[in-house]
Coordinates of C-alpha atoms and ligand atoms in Angstrom, one line a residue:
X1 CA 12.2 20.3 -10.0
X2 CA 13.7 21.0 -6.6
X3 CA 16.4 19.4 -4.6
X4 CA 13.7 18.3 -2.3
X5 CA 11.6 16.7 -5.0
X6 CA 14.0 15.8 -7.8
X7 CA 11.4 13.7 -9.8
X8 CA 8.6 16.2 -9.4
X9 CA 6.3 13.7 -7.6
X10 CA 2.9 15.0 -6.8
X11 CA 1.0 12.1 -5.2
X12 CA 0.2 8.5 -5.6
X13 CA -1.9 8.3 -8.7
X14 CA -3.0 4.7 -8.2
X15 CA -1.9 1.3 -7.0
X16 CA -2.2 -1.6 -9.5
X17 CA -2.6 -5.2 -8.4
X18 CA -2.0 -8.2 -10.6
X19 CA -4.6 -10.8 -9.7
X20 CA -5.7 -14.2 -10.8
X21 CA -9.3 -13.2 -11.3
X22 CA -9.9 -9.4 -11.6
X23 CA -13.7 -9.9 -11.8
X24 CA -13.7 -11.5 -8.4
X25 CA -11.2 -9.1 -6.9
X26 CA -13.4 -6.2 -8.0
X27 CA -16.4 -7.8 -6.2
X28 CA -14.4 -8.3 -3.0
X29 CA -13.0 -4.7 -2.9
X30 CA -16.4 -3.3 -3.8
X31 CA -18.6 -5.4 -1.5
X32 CA -16.1 -5.8 1.4
X33 CA -13.9 -2.7 1.3
X34 CA -16.6 -0.3 -0.1
X35 CA -14.8 0.8 -3.3
X36 CA -16.8 1.9 -6.3
X37 CA -15.9 0.7 -9.8
X38 CA -15.3 3.8 -12.0
X39 CA -13.6 2.4 -15.1
X40 CA -13.0 -0.7 -17.1
X41 CA -10.6 -2.0 -19.8
X42 CA -11.0 -5.5 -21.4
X43 CA -12.2 -7.4 -24.4
X44 CA -15.2 -5.1 -24.9
X45 CA -13.0 -2.1 -25.1
X46 CA -10.6 -3.7 -27.6
X47 CA -8.0 -4.7 -24.9
X48 CA -7.0 -8.3 -26.1
X49 CA -4.3 -8.8 -23.4
X50 CA -5.7 -7.9 -20.0
X51 CA -8.8 -7.0 -18.1
X52 CA -8.6 -4.1 -15.6
X53 CA -11.1 -2.7 -13.2
X54 CA -10.5 0.8 -11.6
X55 CA -11.8 1.1 -8.1
X56 CA -12.1 4.3 -6.1
X57 CA -13.0 5.4 -2.6
X58 CA -12.5 9.1 -1.9
X59 CA -8.8 9.7 -2.8
X60 CA -7.7 6.0 -3.0
X61 CA -7.6 4.5 -6.5
X62 CA -6.8 0.8 -7.0
X63 CA -6.6 -1.0 -10.3
X64 CA -7.1 -4.8 -10.5
X65 CA -5.6 -6.4 -13.6
X66 CA -5.6 -10.0 -14.8
X67 CA -4.0 -11.4 -17.9
X68 CA -6.1 -13.0 -20.6
X69 CA -3.3 -15.1 -22.0
X70 CA -0.7 -17.3 -20.2
X71 CA 2.3 -15.6 -21.9
X72 CA 1.4 -12.2 -20.7
X73 CA 4.0 -10.8 -18.1
X74 CA 1.2 -10.5 -15.5
X75 CA 0.6 -14.3 -15.8
X76 CA 4.3 -14.8 -14.8
X77 CA 3.8 -12.3 -11.9
X78 CA 0.8 -14.2 -10.6
X79 CA 2.4 -17.6 -11.0
X80 CA 5.4 -16.5 -8.9
X81 CA 3.9 -14.1 -6.4
X82 CA 0.2 -14.9 -6.2
X83 CA -2.0 -11.8 -6.2
X84 CA -0.1 -8.7 -5.2
X85 CA 0.9 -5.2 -5.9
X86 CA 2.7 -4.6 -9.3
X87 CA 2.8 -0.8 -9.5
X88 CA 2.8 2.1 -7.1
X89 CA 2.1 4.8 -9.7
X90 CA 2.9 8.5 -9.2
X91 CA 1.3 11.5 -10.7
X92 CA 4.3 13.7 -11.7
X93 CA 4.8 17.1 -13.2
X94 CA 6.5 15.6 -16.3
X95 CA 6.8 11.9 -16.8
X96 CA 9.8 12.2 -19.2
X97 CA 11.8 14.4 -16.8
X98 CA 10.9 12.2 -13.8
X99 CA 12.0 9.1 -15.7
X100 CA 15.3 10.6 -17.1
X101 CA 16.2 12.0 -13.7
X102 CA 15.5 8.7 -12.0
X103 CA 17.6 6.8 -14.5
X104 CA 20.4 9.4 -14.2
X105 CA 20.2 8.8 -10.4
X106 CA 20.6 5.1 -10.8
X107 CA 17.1 3.6 -11.2
X108 CA 16.6 0.6 -13.5
X109 CA 14.2 1.3 -16.4
X110 CA 10.9 -0.7 -16.5
X111 CA 9.0 1.1 -19.2
X112 CA 10.4 3.9 -21.4
X113 CA 8.4 7.1 -21.7
X114 CA 5.5 6.8 -24.2
X115 CA 2.1 8.3 -25.0
X116 CA -1.1 6.7 -24.0
X117 CA -3.9 8.0 -26.2
X118 CA -7.6 7.7 -26.8
X119 CA -10.5 9.9 -27.9
X120 CA -10.4 11.7 -24.5
X121 CA -6.8 13.0 -24.9
X122 CA -3.4 11.8 -24.1
X123 CA -1.2 11.0 -21.1
X124 CA 2.5 10.4 -20.8
X125 CA 3.8 7.4 -18.9
X126 CA 7.1 5.7 -18.0
X127 CA 8.2 3.4 -15.2
X128 CA 11.2 2.3 -13.1
X129 CA 11.9 -0.8 -11.0
X130 CA 11.9 -0.8 -7.2
X131 CA 12.2 -3.8 -4.9
X132 CA 11.3 -7.2 -6.2
X133 CA 9.0 -7.2 -9.3
X134 CA 7.4 -4.0 -8.1
X135 CA 7.5 -0.9 -10.3
X136 CA 6.9 2.9 -9.9
X137 CA 5.0 4.4 -12.9
X138 CA 5.3 8.1 -13.6
X139 CA 2.2 9.6 -15.1
X140 CA 1.8 13.1 -16.4
X141 CA -1.0 14.7 -18.4
X142 CA 0.5 16.3 -21.4
X143 CA -1.7 19.1 -22.7
X144 CA 1.4 21.1 -23.7
X145 CA 0.5 23.8 -21.1
X146 CA 2.8 23.4 -18.1
X147 CA 1.1 26.2 -16.2
X148 CA -2.2 24.4 -16.3
X149 CA -0.5 21.2 -15.2
X150 CA 1.1 22.7 -12.2
X151 CA -2.4 23.9 -11.1
X152 CA -3.4 20.2 -11.1
X153 CA -5.8 20.6 -14.0
X154 CA -5.3 18.6 -17.1
X155 CA -6.7 18.2 -20.5
X156 CA -7.3 14.4 -20.3
X157 CA -11.1 14.0 -20.2
X158 CA -11.4 10.3 -19.8
X159 CA -12.6 8.5 -16.6
X160 CA -9.1 7.2 -15.7
X161 CA -6.3 6.7 -18.3
X162 CA -6.5 6.2 -22.0
X163 CA -7.9 2.8 -22.9
X164 CA -10.4 2.8 -20.1
X165 CA -14.1 3.4 -20.5
X166 CA -16.3 4.8 -17.7
X167 CA -18.2 2.0 -15.9
X168 CA -19.8 3.0 -12.7
X169 CA -20.8 0.4 -10.1
X170 CA -21.3 2.1 -6.8
X171 CA -19.9 0.5 -3.7
X172 CA -21.2 1.3 -0.2
X173 CA -18.3 3.4 1.0
X174 CA -16.8 2.6 4.5
X175 CA -15.0 6.0 4.9
X176 CA -11.6 5.0 3.5
X177 CA -10.1 8.4 2.5
X178 CA -6.4 8.3 1.6
X179 CA -3.3 6.1 1.4
X180 CA -1.1 6.9 4.5
X181 CA 1.8 4.7 3.7
X182 CA 2.8 1.6 1.7
X183 CA 5.2 -0.8 3.3
X184 CA 7.8 -2.9 1.4
X185 CA 9.3 -6.1 2.7
X186 CA 12.9 -6.7 1.5
X187 CA 15.5 -9.5 2.1
X188 CA 17.7 -9.7 5.1
X189 CA 20.5 -7.2 4.7
X190 CA 18.8 -5.2 2.0
X191 CA 16.8 -2.6 4.0
X192 CA 19.6 0.0 3.8
X193 CA 20.1 -0.6 0.1
X194 CA 16.4 0.2 -0.6
X195 CA 16.4 3.1 1.8
X196 CA 19.4 4.5 -0.1
X197 CA 17.4 3.9 -3.3
X198 CA 14.5 6.0 -2.1
X199 CA 17.0 8.7 -0.9
X200 CA 19.3 8.8 -3.9
X201 CA 16.8 8.2 -6.7
X202 CA 13.5 9.6 -5.3
X203 CA 14.9 12.4 -3.0
X204 CA 13.2 10.9 0.1
X205 CA 14.7 11.1 3.6
X206 CA 14.7 8.8 6.6
X207 CA 11.7 9.7 8.7
X208 CA 11.7 7.1 11.5
X209 CA 13.9 4.1 12.2
X210 CA 12.8 1.1 14.2
X211 CA 15.4 -1.5 15.2
X212 CA 15.0 -5.1 16.3
X213 CA 14.6 -4.0 19.9
X214 CA 11.6 -1.9 19.0
X215 CA 10.0 -4.7 17.0
X216 CA 10.6 -8.0 18.6
X217 CA 9.1 -10.7 20.7
X218 CA 10.6 -13.8 22.2
X219 CA 10.4 -15.6 18.9
X220 CA 11.0 -13.1 16.1
X221 CA 12.0 -9.6 15.1
X222 CA 12.1 -7.2 12.2
X223 CA 13.7 -3.9 11.4
X224 CA 12.1 -1.0 9.6
X225 CA 12.9 2.4 8.3
X226 CA 10.2 4.8 7.1
X227 CA 11.3 6.8 4.0
X228 CA 9.3 9.9 3.2
X229 CA 9.2 12.6 0.6
X230 CA 9.8 16.2 1.7
X231 CA 6.1 17.0 2.1
X232 CA 5.4 13.8 4.1
X233 CA 2.6 13.0 1.8
X234 CA 4.3 9.8 0.5
X235 CA 5.7 7.5 3.1
X236 CA 7.3 4.1 2.3
X237 CA 8.5 2.1 5.3
X238 CA 11.0 -0.6 4.3
X239 CA 11.1 -3.8 6.5
X240 CA 13.7 -6.5 6.7
X241 CA 13.7 -9.7 8.8
X242 CA 16.0 -9.7 11.8
X243 CA 18.0 -12.8 12.8
X244 CA 18.9 -14.3 16.1
X245 CA 15.5 -15.2 17.5
X246 CA 14.1 -18.7 17.9
X247 CA 11.3 -18.4 15.4
X248 CA 10.9 -17.1 11.8
X249 CA 10.4 -13.4 11.3
X250 CA 7.0 -12.5 9.8
X251 CA 9.0 -10.7 7.1
X252 CA 10.7 -13.9 6.2
X253 CA 7.4 -15.7 6.0
X254 CA 6.2 -13.1 3.6
X255 CA 9.4 -13.4 1.5
X256 CA 9.0 -17.2 1.5
X257 CA 5.5 -17.0 0.0
X258 CA 5.8 -13.9 -2.2
X259 CA 9.0 -15.4 -3.5
X260 CA 10.6 -12.0 -3.6
X261 CA 10.5 -8.6 -2.0
X262 CA 7.2 -6.8 -2.4
X263 CA 4.4 -4.7 -0.9
X264 CA 3.5 -6.0 2.6
X265 CA 0.7 -3.7 3.6
X266 CA -1.1 -0.6 2.5
X267 CA -2.3 1.7 5.3
X268 CA -5.6 3.4 4.5
X269 CA -6.6 6.6 6.4
X270 CA -10.1 7.1 7.7
X271 CA -11.8 9.9 9.7
X272 CA -13.9 7.7 12.0
X273 CA -12.2 4.4 12.6
X274 CA -15.1 3.0 14.7
X275 CA -17.5 3.5 11.8
X276 CA -15.0 2.2 9.2
X277 CA -14.0 -0.9 11.1
X278 CA -17.6 -1.7 12.1
X279 CA -18.6 -1.6 8.4
X280 CA -15.6 -3.7 7.3
X281 CA -16.3 -6.3 10.0
X282 CA -20.0 -6.4 9.0
X283 CA -18.8 -6.9 5.4
X284 CA -16.7 -9.9 6.5
X285 CA -13.2 -8.5 6.6
X286 CA -11.1 -10.4 9.1
X287 CA -8.7 -8.5 11.4
X288 CA -5.9 -9.5 13.7
X289 CA -6.9 -9.5 17.4
X290 CA -4.8 -8.8 20.4
X291 CA -5.5 -10.3 23.9
X292 CA -8.1 -8.6 26.0
X293 CA -5.4 -7.7 28.6
X294 CA -4.3 -5.1 26.0
X295 CA -7.4 -3.1 26.8
X296 CA -6.9 -3.3 30.5
X297 CA -3.5 -1.7 30.2
X298 CA -4.7 0.9 27.6
X299 CA -5.9 3.8 29.7
X300 CA -2.6 3.9 31.6
X301 CA -0.6 3.7 28.5
X302 CA -2.3 6.3 26.3
X303 CA -4.2 8.5 28.7
X304 CA -7.4 10.2 27.8
X305 CA -8.9 9.6 24.3
X306 CA -12.2 10.6 22.7
X307 CA -13.3 7.0 21.8
X308 CA -15.2 4.6 24.0
X309 CA -12.9 1.9 25.3
X310 CA -15.6 -0.7 24.9
X311 CA -16.0 0.1 21.2
X312 CA -12.3 -0.3 20.7
X313 CA -12.2 -3.6 22.6
X314 CA -15.2 -4.9 20.7
X315 CA -13.7 -4.1 17.3
X316 CA -10.1 -4.9 18.2
X317 CA -8.8 -1.4 17.4
X318 CA -5.3 -0.5 18.8
X319 CA -4.2 2.9 20.1
X320 CA -0.8 4.5 20.4
X321 CA 0.3 8.0 21.5
X322 CA 3.3 10.2 20.8
X323 CA 4.1 13.8 21.8
X324 CA 1.8 15.2 19.1
X325 CA -1.3 13.2 19.7
X326 CA -2.5 9.6 19.2
X327 CA -3.5 7.2 16.5
X328 CA -5.9 4.4 16.2
X329 CA -5.1 1.4 14.0
X330 CA -6.0 -2.2 13.1
X331 CA -4.6 -4.7 10.7
X332 CA -6.5 -7.2 8.5
X333 CA -5.4 -10.7 8.1
X334 CA -3.7 -11.4 4.7
X335 CA -6.2 -10.9 1.9
X336 CA -4.8 -13.8 -0.1
X337 CA -4.3 -17.5 0.7
X338 CA -0.6 -16.9 0.7
X339 CA 0.3 -15.0 3.8
X340 CA 1.4 -11.9 1.9
X341 CA -0.4 -8.6 1.4
X342 CA -2.7 -7.1 4.1
X343 CA -4.2 -3.8 4.9
X344 CA -4.0 -1.4 7.8
X345 CA -6.9 0.9 8.7
X346 CA -5.6 4.0 10.4
X347 CA -6.9 7.2 12.0
X348 CA -4.5 9.9 13.0
X349 CA -5.4 12.4 15.8
X350 CA -2.2 14.4 15.6
X351 CA 0.2 11.5 16.0
X352 CA 2.7 11.1 13.2
X353 CA 4.0 7.8 14.3
X354 CA 3.3 4.2 13.1
X355 CA 2.1 2.6 16.3
X356 CA 5.4 1.6 18.0
X357 CA 3.6 1.0 21.3
X358 CA 1.4 -1.6 19.6
X359 CA 4.2 -3.6 17.9
X360 CA 4.7 -6.1 20.7
X361 CA 1.0 -7.0 21.2
X362 CA 0.6 -7.1 17.4
X363 CA 3.5 -9.2 16.7
X364 CA 2.6 -11.8 19.3
X365 CA -0.8 -11.9 17.5
X366 CA 0.9 -12.3 14.1
X367 CA 3.1 -15.1 15.5
X368 CA 0.0 -16.9 16.7
X369 CA -1.3 -16.8 13.1
X370 CA 2.2 -17.9 11.8
X371 CA 2.1 -20.8 14.2
X372 CA -1.3 -21.9 13.0
X373 CA 0.1 -21.8 9.4
X374 CA 3.1 -23.9 10.5
X375 CA 5.5 -21.1 9.6
X376 CA 6.9 -19.9 13.0
X377 CA 9.5 -22.6 13.5
Ligands
LIG401 FE1 1.6 0.5 8.7

C-alpha cells in the first residue's frame, strides 16, 4: 500500500442507511429515485435482527437497514438521529491491513476484522469510526489470491455480501451513475480536526477550501474543506457552521436535528441532468429553487453552454464554471422530516469544482426554507 493510499482504498462499496421502515424506504428510492432492488436480508433469510434492502443504480449501491428489535444498535441510531447514513463502506485491497493501518494512524475501532460467510463464499470486513455515529467499513474479498483481487475480480459469488439473497425488483432508472462526493457536517471548530483525520488516517489531501466569505449571506455562513484521495475518486467535503451572522447556519440546523455530526448530502453524478431531473420531478422529488433572476444573470456569468436556458429555468438547475469547464447541479429538499440528509444531482462538463458561484443563490433559498421551519433565528 502506497504513501498516497495507505489503506488500499479502491472505491466506495456502498452506503448504508439506518431507517425507521426499510420497506418504505426501499419503495421511495425505487419509485422516486429509480434504484433497483438487487438483494435482501431479513427474517426469511434467517436474519433475526435486521431487515436490509440493497438498491443499485449503475455504480451507486445503497443499503437500507431497519432493526427488528428495540435493543438493536440501529434502533438507538434512529431514535437519536432519525433516518440517516450509518456507514460509508469502502472496497479495499485487504480489510485486515486497512483496519490495522487505520488504527495505527489513530482511528477508533468500530468493528474488528472478521469473516462474513455463506454458501457463495466469504468476505472480510472491519470498520472504524468517523464523525458522529458514522463509520467506514473496509470490505475485501478474500479468495486467498491477491493477484486476482488486484484485478478487481473476486471469488465471492453472491448478489451482494454474505447473508443476502438475490431479490430483483427493477426500478425505472433515472440516469444516476456514480457518487461524486459525500459531505459531512461537523460541529463548530471541528472542521480542521476531521480534515486532519482524513489526511492522517486515510491519506487524503485538501482539495479545495471555502471560507465563510465564499459561503455566506446576510444571515448565515458556513466553512467547508473538500478532502480527496489521491486519485480524486473519493471526495469528502467537511462543513462546519460559521459564527457572527444574524441567523443560524444551515449546518447548525442540521446538527440540532441530527443530534450529532453526520452525512449532510450525497452528490450523485449523471450524464444528462435535464433527463435525470425531469424524471425525478415527475416522480415527485422536491428540489430547492432559486429566484428567476438567477437565470437572467446566468448567460453573462457562465457564458456559452450546451443546454437550453429555458429547460434549466423550468427545472431549477444551477450552473457554475471554472477554468476547466462547467457543471450543472441541483439540490433536493431534505428527504426526511427532520431537516437533515439531502441529495445533490450533478453533471460535470470538465469542471472539477463544487458550484461556488451558486452558493449565494442557493443559501438564500435554503434560508427561506429554514425560516419556514422556524429555524433561522
Ligand atoms: Fe455537493
